[in-house]
mmCIF file of C-alpha atoms and ligand atoms in Angstrom:
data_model
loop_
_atom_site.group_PDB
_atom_site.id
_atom_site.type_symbol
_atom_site.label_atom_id
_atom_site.label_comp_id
_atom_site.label_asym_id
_atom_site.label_seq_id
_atom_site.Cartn_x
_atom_site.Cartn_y
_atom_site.Cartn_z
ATOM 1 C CA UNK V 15 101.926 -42.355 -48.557
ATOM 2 C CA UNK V 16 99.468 -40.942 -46.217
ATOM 3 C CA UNK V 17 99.972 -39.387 -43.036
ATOM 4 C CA UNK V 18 97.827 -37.962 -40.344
ATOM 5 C CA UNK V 19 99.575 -34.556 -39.983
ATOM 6 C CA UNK V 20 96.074 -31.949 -40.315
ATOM 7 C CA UNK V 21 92.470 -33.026 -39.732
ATOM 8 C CA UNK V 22 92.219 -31.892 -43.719
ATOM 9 C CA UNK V 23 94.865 -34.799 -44.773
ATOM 10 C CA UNK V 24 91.914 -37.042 -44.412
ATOM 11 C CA UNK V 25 89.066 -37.019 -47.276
ATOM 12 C CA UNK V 26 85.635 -37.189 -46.528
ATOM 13 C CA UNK V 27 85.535 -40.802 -47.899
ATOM 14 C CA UNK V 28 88.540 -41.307 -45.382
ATOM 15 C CA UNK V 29 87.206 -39.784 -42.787
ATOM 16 C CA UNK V 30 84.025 -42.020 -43.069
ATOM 17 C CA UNK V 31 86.274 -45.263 -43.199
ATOM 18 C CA UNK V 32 87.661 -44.595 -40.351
ATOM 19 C CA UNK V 33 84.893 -44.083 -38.202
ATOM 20 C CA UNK V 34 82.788 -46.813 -40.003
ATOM 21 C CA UNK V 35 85.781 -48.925 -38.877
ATOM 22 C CA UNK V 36 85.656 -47.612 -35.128
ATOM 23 C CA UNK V 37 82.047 -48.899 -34.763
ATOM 24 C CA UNK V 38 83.166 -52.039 -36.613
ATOM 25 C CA UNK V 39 86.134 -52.598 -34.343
ATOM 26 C CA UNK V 40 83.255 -51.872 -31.225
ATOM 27 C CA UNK V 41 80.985 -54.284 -32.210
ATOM 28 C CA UNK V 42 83.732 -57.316 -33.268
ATOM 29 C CA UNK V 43 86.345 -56.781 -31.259
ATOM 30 C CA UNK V 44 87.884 -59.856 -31.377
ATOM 31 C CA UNK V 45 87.654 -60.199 -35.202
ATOM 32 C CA UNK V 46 90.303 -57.544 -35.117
ATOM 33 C CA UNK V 47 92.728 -58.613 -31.808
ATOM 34 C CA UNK V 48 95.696 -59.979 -33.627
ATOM 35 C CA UNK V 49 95.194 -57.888 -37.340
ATOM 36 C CA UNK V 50 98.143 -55.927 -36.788
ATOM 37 C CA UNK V 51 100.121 -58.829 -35.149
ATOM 38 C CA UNK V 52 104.328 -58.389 -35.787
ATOM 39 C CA UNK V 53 103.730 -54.857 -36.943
ATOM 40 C CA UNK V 54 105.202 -51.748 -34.471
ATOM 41 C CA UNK V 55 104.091 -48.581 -33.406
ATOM 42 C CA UNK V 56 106.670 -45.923 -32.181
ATOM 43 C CA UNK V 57 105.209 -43.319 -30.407
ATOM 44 C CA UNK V 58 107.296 -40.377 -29.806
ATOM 45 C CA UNK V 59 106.314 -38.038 -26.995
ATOM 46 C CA UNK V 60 108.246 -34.871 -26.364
ATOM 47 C CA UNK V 61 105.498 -33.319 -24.776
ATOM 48 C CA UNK V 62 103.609 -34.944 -21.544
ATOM 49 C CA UNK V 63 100.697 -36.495 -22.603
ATOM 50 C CA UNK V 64 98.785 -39.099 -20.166
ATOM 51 C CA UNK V 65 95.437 -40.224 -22.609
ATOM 52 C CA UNK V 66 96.644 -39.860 -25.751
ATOM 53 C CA UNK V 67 100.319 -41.720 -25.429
ATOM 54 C CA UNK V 68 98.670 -44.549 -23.501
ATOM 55 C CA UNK V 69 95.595 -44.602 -26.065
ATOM 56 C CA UNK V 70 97.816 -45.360 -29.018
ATOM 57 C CA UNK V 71 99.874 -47.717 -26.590
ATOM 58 C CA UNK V 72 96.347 -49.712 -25.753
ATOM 59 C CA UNK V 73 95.302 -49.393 -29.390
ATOM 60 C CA UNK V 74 98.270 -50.765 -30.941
ATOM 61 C CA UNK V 75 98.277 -54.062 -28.152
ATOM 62 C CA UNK V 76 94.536 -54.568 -28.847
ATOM 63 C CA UNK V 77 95.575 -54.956 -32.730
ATOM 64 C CA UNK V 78 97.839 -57.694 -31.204
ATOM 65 C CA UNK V 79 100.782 -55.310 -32.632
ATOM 66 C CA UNK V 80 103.927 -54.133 -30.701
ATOM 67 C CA UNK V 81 104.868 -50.703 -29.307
ATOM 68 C CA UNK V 82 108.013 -49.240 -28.956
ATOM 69 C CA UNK V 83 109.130 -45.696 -27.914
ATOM 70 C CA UNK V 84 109.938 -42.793 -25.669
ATOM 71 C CA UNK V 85 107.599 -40.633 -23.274
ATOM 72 C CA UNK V 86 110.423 -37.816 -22.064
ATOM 73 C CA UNK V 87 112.774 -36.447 -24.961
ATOM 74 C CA UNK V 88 115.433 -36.390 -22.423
ATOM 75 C CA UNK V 89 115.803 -40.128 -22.956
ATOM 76 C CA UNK V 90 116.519 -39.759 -26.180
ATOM 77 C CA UNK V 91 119.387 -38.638 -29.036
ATOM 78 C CA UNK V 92 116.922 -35.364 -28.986
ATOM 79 C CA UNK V 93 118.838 -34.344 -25.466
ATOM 80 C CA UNK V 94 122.232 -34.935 -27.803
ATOM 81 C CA UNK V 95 120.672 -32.261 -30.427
ATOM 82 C CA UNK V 96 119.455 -35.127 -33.054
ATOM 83 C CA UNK V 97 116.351 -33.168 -34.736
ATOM 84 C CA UNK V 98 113.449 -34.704 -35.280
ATOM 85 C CA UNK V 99 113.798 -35.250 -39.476
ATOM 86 C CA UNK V 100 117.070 -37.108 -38.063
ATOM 87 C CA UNK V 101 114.516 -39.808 -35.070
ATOM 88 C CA UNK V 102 112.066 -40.222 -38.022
ATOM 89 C CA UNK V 103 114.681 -41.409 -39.829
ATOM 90 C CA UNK V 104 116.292 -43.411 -37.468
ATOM 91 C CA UNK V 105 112.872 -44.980 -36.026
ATOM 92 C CA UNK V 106 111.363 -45.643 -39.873
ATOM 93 C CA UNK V 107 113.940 -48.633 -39.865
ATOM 94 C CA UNK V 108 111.829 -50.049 -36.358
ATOM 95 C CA UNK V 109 108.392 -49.083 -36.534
ATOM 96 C CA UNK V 110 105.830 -49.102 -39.482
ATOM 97 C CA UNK V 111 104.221 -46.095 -38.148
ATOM 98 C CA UNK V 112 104.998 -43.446 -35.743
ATOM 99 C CA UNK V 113 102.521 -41.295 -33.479
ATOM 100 C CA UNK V 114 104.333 -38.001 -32.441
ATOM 101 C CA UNK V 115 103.502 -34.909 -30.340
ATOM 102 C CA UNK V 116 105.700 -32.206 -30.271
ATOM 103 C CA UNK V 117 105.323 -28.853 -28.328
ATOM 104 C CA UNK V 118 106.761 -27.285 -31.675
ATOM 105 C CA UNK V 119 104.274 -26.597 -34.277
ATOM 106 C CA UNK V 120 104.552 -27.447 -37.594
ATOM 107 C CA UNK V 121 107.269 -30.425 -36.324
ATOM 108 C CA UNK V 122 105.437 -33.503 -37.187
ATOM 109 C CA UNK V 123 104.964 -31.999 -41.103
ATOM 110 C CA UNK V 124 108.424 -31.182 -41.166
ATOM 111 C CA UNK V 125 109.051 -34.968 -40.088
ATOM 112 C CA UNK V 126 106.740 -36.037 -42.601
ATOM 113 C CA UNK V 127 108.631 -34.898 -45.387
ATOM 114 C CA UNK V 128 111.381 -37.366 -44.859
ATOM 115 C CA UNK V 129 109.718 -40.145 -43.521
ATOM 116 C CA UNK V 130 109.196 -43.900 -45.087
ATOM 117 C CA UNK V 131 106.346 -44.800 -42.534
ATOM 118 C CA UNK V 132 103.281 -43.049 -41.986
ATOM 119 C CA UNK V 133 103.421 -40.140 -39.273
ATOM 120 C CA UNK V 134 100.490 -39.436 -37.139
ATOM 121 C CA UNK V 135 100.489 -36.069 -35.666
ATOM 122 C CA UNK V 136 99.341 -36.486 -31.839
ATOM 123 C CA UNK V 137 99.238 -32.753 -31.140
ATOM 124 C CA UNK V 138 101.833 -30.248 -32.299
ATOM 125 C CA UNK V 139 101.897 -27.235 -30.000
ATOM 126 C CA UNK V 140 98.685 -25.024 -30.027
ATOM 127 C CA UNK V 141 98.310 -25.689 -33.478
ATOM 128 C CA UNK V 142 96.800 -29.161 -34.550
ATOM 129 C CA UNK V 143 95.438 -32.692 -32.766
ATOM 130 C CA UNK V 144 93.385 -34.503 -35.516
ATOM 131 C CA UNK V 145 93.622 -38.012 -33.628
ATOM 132 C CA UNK V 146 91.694 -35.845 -30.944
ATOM 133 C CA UNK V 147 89.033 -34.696 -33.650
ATOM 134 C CA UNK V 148 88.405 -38.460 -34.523
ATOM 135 C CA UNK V 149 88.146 -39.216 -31.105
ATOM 136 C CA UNK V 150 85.768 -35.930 -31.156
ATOM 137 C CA UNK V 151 84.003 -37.577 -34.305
ATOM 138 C CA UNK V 152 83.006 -41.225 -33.132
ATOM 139 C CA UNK V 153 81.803 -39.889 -30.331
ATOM 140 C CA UNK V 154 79.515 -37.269 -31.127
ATOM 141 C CA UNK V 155 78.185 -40.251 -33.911
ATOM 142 C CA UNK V 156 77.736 -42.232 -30.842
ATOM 143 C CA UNK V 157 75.761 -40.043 -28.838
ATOM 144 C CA UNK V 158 73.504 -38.018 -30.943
ATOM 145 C CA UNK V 159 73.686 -40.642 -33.865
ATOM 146 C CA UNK V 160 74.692 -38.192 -36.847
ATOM 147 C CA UNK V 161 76.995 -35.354 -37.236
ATOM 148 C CA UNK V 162 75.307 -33.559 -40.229
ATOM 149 C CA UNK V 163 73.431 -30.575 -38.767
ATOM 150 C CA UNK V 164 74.681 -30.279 -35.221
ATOM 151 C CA UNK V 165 74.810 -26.839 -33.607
ATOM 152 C CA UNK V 166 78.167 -27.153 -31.375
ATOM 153 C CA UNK V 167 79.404 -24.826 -28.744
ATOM 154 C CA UNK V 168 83.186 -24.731 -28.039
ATOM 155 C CA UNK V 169 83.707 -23.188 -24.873
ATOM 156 C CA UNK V 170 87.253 -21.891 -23.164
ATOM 157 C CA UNK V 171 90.749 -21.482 -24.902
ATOM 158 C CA UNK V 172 90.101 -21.116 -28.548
ATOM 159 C CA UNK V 173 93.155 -19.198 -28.760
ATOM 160 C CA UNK V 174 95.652 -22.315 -28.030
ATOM 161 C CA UNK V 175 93.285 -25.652 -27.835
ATOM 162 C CA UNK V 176 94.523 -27.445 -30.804
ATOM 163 C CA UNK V 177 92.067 -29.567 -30.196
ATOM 164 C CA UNK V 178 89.232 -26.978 -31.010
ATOM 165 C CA UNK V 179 91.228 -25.599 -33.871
ATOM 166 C CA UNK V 180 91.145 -29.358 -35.356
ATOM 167 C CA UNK V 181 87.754 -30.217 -35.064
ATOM 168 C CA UNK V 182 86.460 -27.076 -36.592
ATOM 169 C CA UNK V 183 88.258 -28.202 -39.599
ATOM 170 C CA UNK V 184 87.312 -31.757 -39.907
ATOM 171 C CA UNK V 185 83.445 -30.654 -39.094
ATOM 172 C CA UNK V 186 83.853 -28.465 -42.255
ATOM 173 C CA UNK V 187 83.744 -31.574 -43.954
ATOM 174 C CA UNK V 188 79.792 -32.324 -42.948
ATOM 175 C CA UNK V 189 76.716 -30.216 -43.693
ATOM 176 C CA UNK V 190 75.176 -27.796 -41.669
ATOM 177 C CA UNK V 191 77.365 -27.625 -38.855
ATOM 178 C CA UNK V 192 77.010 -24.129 -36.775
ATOM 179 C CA UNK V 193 79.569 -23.436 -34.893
ATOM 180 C CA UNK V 194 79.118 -20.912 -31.374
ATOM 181 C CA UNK V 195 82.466 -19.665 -29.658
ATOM 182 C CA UNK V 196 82.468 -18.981 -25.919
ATOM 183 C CA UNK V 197 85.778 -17.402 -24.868
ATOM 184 C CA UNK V 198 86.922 -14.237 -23.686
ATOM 185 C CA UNK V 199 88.999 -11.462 -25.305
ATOM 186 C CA UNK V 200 92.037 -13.023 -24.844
ATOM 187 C CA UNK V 201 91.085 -16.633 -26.100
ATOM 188 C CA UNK V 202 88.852 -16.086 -28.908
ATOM 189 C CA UNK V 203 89.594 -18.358 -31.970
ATOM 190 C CA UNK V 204 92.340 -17.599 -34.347
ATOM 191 C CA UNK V 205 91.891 -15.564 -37.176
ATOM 192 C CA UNK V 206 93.074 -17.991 -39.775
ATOM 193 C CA UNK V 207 90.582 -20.577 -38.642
ATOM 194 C CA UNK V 208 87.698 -18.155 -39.343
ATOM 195 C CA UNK V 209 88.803 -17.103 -42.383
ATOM 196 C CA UNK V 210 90.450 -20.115 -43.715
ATOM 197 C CA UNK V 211 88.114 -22.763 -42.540
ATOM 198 C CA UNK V 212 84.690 -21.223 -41.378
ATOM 199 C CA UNK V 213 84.402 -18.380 -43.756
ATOM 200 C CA UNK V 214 85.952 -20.423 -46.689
ATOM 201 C CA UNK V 215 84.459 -23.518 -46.369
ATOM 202 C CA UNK V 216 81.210 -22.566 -45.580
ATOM 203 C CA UNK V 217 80.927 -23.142 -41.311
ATOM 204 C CA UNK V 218 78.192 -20.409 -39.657
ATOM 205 C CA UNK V 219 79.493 -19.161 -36.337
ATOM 206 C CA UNK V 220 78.853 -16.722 -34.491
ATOM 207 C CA UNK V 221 80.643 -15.202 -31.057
ATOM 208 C CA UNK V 222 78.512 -14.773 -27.625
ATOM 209 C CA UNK V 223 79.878 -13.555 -24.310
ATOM 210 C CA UNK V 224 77.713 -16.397 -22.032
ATOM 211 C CA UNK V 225 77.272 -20.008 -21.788
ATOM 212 C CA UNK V 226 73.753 -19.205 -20.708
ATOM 213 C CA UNK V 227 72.348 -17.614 -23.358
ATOM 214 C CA UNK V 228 73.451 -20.270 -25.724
ATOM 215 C CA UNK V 229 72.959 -23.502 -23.887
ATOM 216 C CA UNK V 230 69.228 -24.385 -25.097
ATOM 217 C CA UNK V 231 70.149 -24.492 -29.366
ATOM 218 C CA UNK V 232 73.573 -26.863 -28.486
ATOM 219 C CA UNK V 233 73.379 -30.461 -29.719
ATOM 220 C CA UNK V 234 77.119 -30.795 -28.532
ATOM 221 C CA UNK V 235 79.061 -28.294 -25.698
ATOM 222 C CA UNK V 236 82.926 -28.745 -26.448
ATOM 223 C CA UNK V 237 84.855 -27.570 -23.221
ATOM 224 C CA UNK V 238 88.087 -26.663 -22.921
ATOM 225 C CA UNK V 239 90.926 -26.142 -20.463
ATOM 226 C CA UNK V 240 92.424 -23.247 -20.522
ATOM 227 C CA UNK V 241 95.920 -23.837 -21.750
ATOM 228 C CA UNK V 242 98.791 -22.564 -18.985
ATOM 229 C CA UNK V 243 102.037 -23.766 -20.296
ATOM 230 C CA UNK V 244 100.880 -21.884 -23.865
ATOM 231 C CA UNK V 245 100.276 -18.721 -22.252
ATOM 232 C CA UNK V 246 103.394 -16.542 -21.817
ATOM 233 C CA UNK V 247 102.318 -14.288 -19.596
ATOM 234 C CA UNK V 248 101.363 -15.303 -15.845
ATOM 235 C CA UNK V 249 99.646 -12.012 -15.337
ATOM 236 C CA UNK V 250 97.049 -12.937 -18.680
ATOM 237 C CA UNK V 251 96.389 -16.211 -17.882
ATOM 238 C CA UNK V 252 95.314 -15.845 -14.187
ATOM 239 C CA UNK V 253 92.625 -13.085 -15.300
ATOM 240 C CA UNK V 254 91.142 -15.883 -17.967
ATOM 241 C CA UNK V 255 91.652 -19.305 -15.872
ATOM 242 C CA UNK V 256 88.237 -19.562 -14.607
ATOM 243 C CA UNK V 257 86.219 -17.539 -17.034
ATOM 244 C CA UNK V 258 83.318 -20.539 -18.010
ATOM 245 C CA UNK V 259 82.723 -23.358 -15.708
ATOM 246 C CA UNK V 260 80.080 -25.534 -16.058
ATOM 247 C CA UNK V 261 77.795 -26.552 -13.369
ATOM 248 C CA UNK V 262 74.512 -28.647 -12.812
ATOM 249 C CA UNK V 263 72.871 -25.186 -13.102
ATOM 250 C CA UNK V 264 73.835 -24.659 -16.426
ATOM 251 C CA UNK V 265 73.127 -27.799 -17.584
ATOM 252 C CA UNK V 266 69.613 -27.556 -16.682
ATOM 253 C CA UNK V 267 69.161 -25.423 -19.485
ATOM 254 C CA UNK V 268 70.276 -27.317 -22.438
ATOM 255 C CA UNK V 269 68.556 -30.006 -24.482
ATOM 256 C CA UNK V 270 67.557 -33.227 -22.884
ATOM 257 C CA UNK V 271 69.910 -34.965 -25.842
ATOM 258 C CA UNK V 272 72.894 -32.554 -25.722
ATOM 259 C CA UNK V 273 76.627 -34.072 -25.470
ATOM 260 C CA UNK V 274 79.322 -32.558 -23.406
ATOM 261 C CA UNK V 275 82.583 -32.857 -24.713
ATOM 262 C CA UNK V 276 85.859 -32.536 -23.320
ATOM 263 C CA UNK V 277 89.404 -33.657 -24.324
ATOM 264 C CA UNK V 278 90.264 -33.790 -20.756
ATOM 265 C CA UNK V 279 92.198 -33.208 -18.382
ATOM 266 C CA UNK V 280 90.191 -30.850 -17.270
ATOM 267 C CA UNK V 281 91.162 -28.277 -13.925
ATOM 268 C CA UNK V 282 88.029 -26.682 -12.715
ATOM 269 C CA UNK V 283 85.927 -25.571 -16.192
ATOM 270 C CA UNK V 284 83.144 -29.006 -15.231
ATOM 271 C CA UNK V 285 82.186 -29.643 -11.868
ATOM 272 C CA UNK V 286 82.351 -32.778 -10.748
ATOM 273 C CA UNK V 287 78.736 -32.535 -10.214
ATOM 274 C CA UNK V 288 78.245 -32.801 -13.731
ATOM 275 C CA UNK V 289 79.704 -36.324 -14.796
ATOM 276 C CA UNK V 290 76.853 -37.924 -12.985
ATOM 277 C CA UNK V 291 74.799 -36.217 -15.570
ATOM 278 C CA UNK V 292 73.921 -38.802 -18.494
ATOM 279 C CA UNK V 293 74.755 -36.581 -21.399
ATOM 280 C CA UNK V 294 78.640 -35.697 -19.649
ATOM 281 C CA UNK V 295 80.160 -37.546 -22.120
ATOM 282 C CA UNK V 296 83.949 -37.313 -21.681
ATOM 283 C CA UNK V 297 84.994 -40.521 -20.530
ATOM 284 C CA UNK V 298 82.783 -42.392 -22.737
ATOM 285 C CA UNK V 299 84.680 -39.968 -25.164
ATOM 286 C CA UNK V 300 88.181 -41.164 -24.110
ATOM 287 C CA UNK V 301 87.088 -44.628 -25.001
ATOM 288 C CA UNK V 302 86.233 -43.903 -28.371
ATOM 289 C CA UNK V 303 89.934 -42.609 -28.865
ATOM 290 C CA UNK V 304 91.247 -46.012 -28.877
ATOM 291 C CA UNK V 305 89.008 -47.439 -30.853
ATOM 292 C CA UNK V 306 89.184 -44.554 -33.373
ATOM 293 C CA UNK V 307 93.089 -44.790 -33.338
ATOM 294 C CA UNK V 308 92.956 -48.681 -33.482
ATOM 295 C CA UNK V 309 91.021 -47.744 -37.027
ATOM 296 C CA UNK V 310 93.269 -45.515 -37.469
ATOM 297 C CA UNK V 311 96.274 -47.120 -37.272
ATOM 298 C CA UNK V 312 94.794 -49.756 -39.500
ATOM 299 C CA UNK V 313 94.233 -47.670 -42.189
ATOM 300 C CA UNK V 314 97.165 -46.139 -42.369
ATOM 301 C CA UNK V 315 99.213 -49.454 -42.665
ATOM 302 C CA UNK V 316 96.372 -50.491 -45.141
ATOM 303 C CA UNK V 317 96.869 -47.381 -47.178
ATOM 304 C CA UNK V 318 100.918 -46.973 -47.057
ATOM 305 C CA UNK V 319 101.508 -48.521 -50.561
ATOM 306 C CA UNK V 320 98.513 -47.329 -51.835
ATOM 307 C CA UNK V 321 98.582 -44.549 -54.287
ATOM 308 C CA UNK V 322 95.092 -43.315 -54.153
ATOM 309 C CA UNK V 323 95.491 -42.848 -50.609
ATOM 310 C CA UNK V 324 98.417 -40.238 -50.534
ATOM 311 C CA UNK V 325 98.667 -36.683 -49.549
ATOM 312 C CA UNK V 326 95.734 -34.509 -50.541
ATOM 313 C CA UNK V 327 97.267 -32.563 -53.867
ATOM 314 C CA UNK V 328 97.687 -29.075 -52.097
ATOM 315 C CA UNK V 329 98.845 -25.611 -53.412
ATOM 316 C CA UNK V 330 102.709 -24.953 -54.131
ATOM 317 C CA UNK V 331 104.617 -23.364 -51.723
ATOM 318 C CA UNK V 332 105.667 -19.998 -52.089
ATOM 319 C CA UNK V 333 109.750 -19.479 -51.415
ATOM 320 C CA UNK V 334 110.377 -15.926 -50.677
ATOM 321 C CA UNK V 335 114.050 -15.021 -49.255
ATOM 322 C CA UNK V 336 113.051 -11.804 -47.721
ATOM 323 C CA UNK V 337 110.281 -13.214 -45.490
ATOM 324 C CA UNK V 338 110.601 -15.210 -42.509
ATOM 325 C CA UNK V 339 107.918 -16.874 -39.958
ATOM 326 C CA UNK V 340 107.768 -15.065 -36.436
ATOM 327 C CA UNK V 341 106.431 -17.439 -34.544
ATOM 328 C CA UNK V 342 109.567 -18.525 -31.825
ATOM 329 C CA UNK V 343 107.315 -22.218 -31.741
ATOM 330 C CA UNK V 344 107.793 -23.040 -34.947
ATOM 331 C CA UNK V 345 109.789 -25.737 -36.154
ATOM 332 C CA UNK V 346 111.381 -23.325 -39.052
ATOM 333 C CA UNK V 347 112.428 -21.244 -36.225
ATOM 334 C CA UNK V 348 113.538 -24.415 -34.153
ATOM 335 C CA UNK V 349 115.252 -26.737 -36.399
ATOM 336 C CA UNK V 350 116.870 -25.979 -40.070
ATOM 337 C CA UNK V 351 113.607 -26.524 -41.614
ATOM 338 C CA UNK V 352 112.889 -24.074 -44.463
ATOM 339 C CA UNK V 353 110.917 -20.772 -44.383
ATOM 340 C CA UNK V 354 108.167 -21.451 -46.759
ATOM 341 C CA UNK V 355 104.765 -20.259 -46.909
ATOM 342 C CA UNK V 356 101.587 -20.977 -48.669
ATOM 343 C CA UNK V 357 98.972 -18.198 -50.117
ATOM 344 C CA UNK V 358 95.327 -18.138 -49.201
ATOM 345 C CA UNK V 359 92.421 -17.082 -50.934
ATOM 346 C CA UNK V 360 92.563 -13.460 -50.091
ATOM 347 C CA UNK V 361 96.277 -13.144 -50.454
ATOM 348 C CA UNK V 362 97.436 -13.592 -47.080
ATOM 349 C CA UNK V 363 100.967 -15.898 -46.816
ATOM 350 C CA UNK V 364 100.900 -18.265 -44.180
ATOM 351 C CA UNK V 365 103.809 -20.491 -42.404
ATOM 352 C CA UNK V 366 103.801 -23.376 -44.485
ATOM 353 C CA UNK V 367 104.386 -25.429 -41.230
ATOM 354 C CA UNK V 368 102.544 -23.176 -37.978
ATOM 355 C CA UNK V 369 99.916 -21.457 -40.191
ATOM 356 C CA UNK V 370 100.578 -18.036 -38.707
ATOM 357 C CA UNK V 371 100.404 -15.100 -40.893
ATOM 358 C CA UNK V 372 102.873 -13.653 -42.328
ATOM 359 C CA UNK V 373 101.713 -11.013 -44.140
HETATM 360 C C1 NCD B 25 94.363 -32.185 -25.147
HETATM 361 C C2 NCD B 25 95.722 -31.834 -25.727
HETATM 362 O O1 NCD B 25 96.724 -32.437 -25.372
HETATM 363 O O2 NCD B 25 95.712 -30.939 -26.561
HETATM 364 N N1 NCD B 25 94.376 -33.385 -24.439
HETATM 365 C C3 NCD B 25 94.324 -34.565 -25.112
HETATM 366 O O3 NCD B 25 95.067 -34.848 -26.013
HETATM 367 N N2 NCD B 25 93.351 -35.413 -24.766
HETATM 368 C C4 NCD B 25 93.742 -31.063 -24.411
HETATM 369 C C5 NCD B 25 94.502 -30.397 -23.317
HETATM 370 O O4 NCD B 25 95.671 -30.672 -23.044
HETATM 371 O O5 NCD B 25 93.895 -29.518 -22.699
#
């Protein structure tokens, strides 16, 4: 069965289905406003979440389907210590798919593993949001009319945006993509997404300390709040909060065709003087994420008893007693879920679930 748990679950003959559906779905609508009618969506929320809970919500009505669901975990069996292998469980005998965010990381895979309806991660912590990256997709397809060959700025908290973590993954799937990072000391991009994903799978990037100097060669400027509640010390995150906000001024220096990005909310990182600005694209962007998830969703209950359409066949994991994962958000460190680890390239053992390094 296939879920949507990492950007990388998706092939690249998925990935184009989906978004090939998206436009489909934008053009037709109402070819596709009762496809899904009689089947339920449970979305699971134990984070807040404003767009992306009510954009899988909006999706799943415009299918004609039914949603069912919780928004604060303190509803829920959760506040009576159910874990979350447990509400999968329970909630695979309502809904024929499930959309879940989690402030753990690795929680959604863990729930996967157990699960008889397809999962879709909706953000897990600092580490992954690939319903965001197809949101990120569509619309970049939508405003520049290709993805192949873009030069993309991400600008802000690399460290903890799992949403900029995500889409440098799926973008590995495309050619020519060049990647520039914008972020201070504190919130550059992880090392296991350079080495991993960029250096592995072939993505150019390179670091710079300004917006300015890099504004002119950007087809697409990803902004990014920076991420409080991740931060877990006060002191560190007021000395980064305002480090690159983008104004009218700035914007005067990019290409006539460049795309802003941003998941949203933002704080203060883009002026409101900038959304009058044709190529702000970000609530045209938050539009696309319902279609995208409406394809999406579709796919997924397309796929479910399909078995070229399961997992991608990954590497083993490696079970090693005297090792354990560090990281105090992780769902081995969280819930009983097993310390196991998987080896890259160059030797390193990661978390099998949060990704960090282990060794
Ligand atoms: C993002 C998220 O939740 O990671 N928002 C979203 O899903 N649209 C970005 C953020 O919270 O800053």
């Amino acid at each position: 069965m296939k879920h949507l748990i990492d950007p990388m679950d998706l092939s690249k003959e998925e990935l184009d289905q989906i978004i090939t559906l998206a436009e489909d779905i934008i053009a037709h609508r109402e070819k596709y406003q009762d496809s899904q009618r009689y089947k339920k969506l449970s979305t699971l929320f134990y984070e807040p979440s404003t767009r992306t809970r009510l954009s899988f919500t909006s999706a799943m009505m415009e299918l004609g389907g039914n949603v069912l669901g919780f928004s604060d975990a303190k509803s829920s069996s959760v506040s009576k210590g159910e874990t979350v292998q447990d509400t999968v469980r329970v909630v695979g005998c309502f809904a024929d798919v499930i959309a879940m965010r989690h402030h753990i990381e690795g929680a959604q895979l863990y729930a996967s593993e157990v699960s008889r309806v397809p999962i879709i991660n909706a953000g897990d912590g600092s580490h992954s949001h690939p319903t965001q990256t197809l949101t990120d997709l569509l619309t970049i397809k939508r405003e520049l009319g290709h993805i192949d060959g873009i030069t993309i700025g991400f600008c802000g908290d690399l460290k903890f945006g799992r949403t900029v973590h995500s889409l440098i993954k799926a973008l590995s799937r495309f050619k020519d993509i060049k990647v520039v990072l914008i972020a201070p000391d504190e919130l550059k991009l992880p090392d296991y997404i350079k080495q991993d994903v960029c250096d592995k799978l072939g993505i150019s990037y390179k670091e710079v300390q300004t917006m300015e100097e890099v504004m002119p060669e950007l087809d697409v400027l990803y902004m990014t709040r920076v991420q409080q509640e991740r931060f877990l010390d006060q002191d560190e995150f007021d000395r980064v909060k305002d480090s690159f906000v983008l104004d009218c001024a700035k914007m005067a220096l990019a290409k006539e065709k460049m795309a802003v990005l941003h998941p949203l909310p933002r704080v203060n990182e883009i002026l409101t003087e900038v959304d009058a600005d044709p190529r702000a694209a970000y609530f045209r962007q938050v539009e696309n994420g319902k279609f995208v998830r409406m394809a999406l969703i579709t796919k997924l209950l397309e796929w479910k008893d399909d078995p070229s359409h399961g997992m991608p066949e990954g590497e083993e994991p490696v079970y090693d007693a005297t090792l354990r994962c560090t990281n105090a958000k992780c769902i081995c460190n969280n819930e009983h879920a097993p310390h196991k680890f998987r080896r890259s390239d160059n030797g390193t053992l990661r978390c099998w679930y949060c990704d960090s390094k282990i060794k």
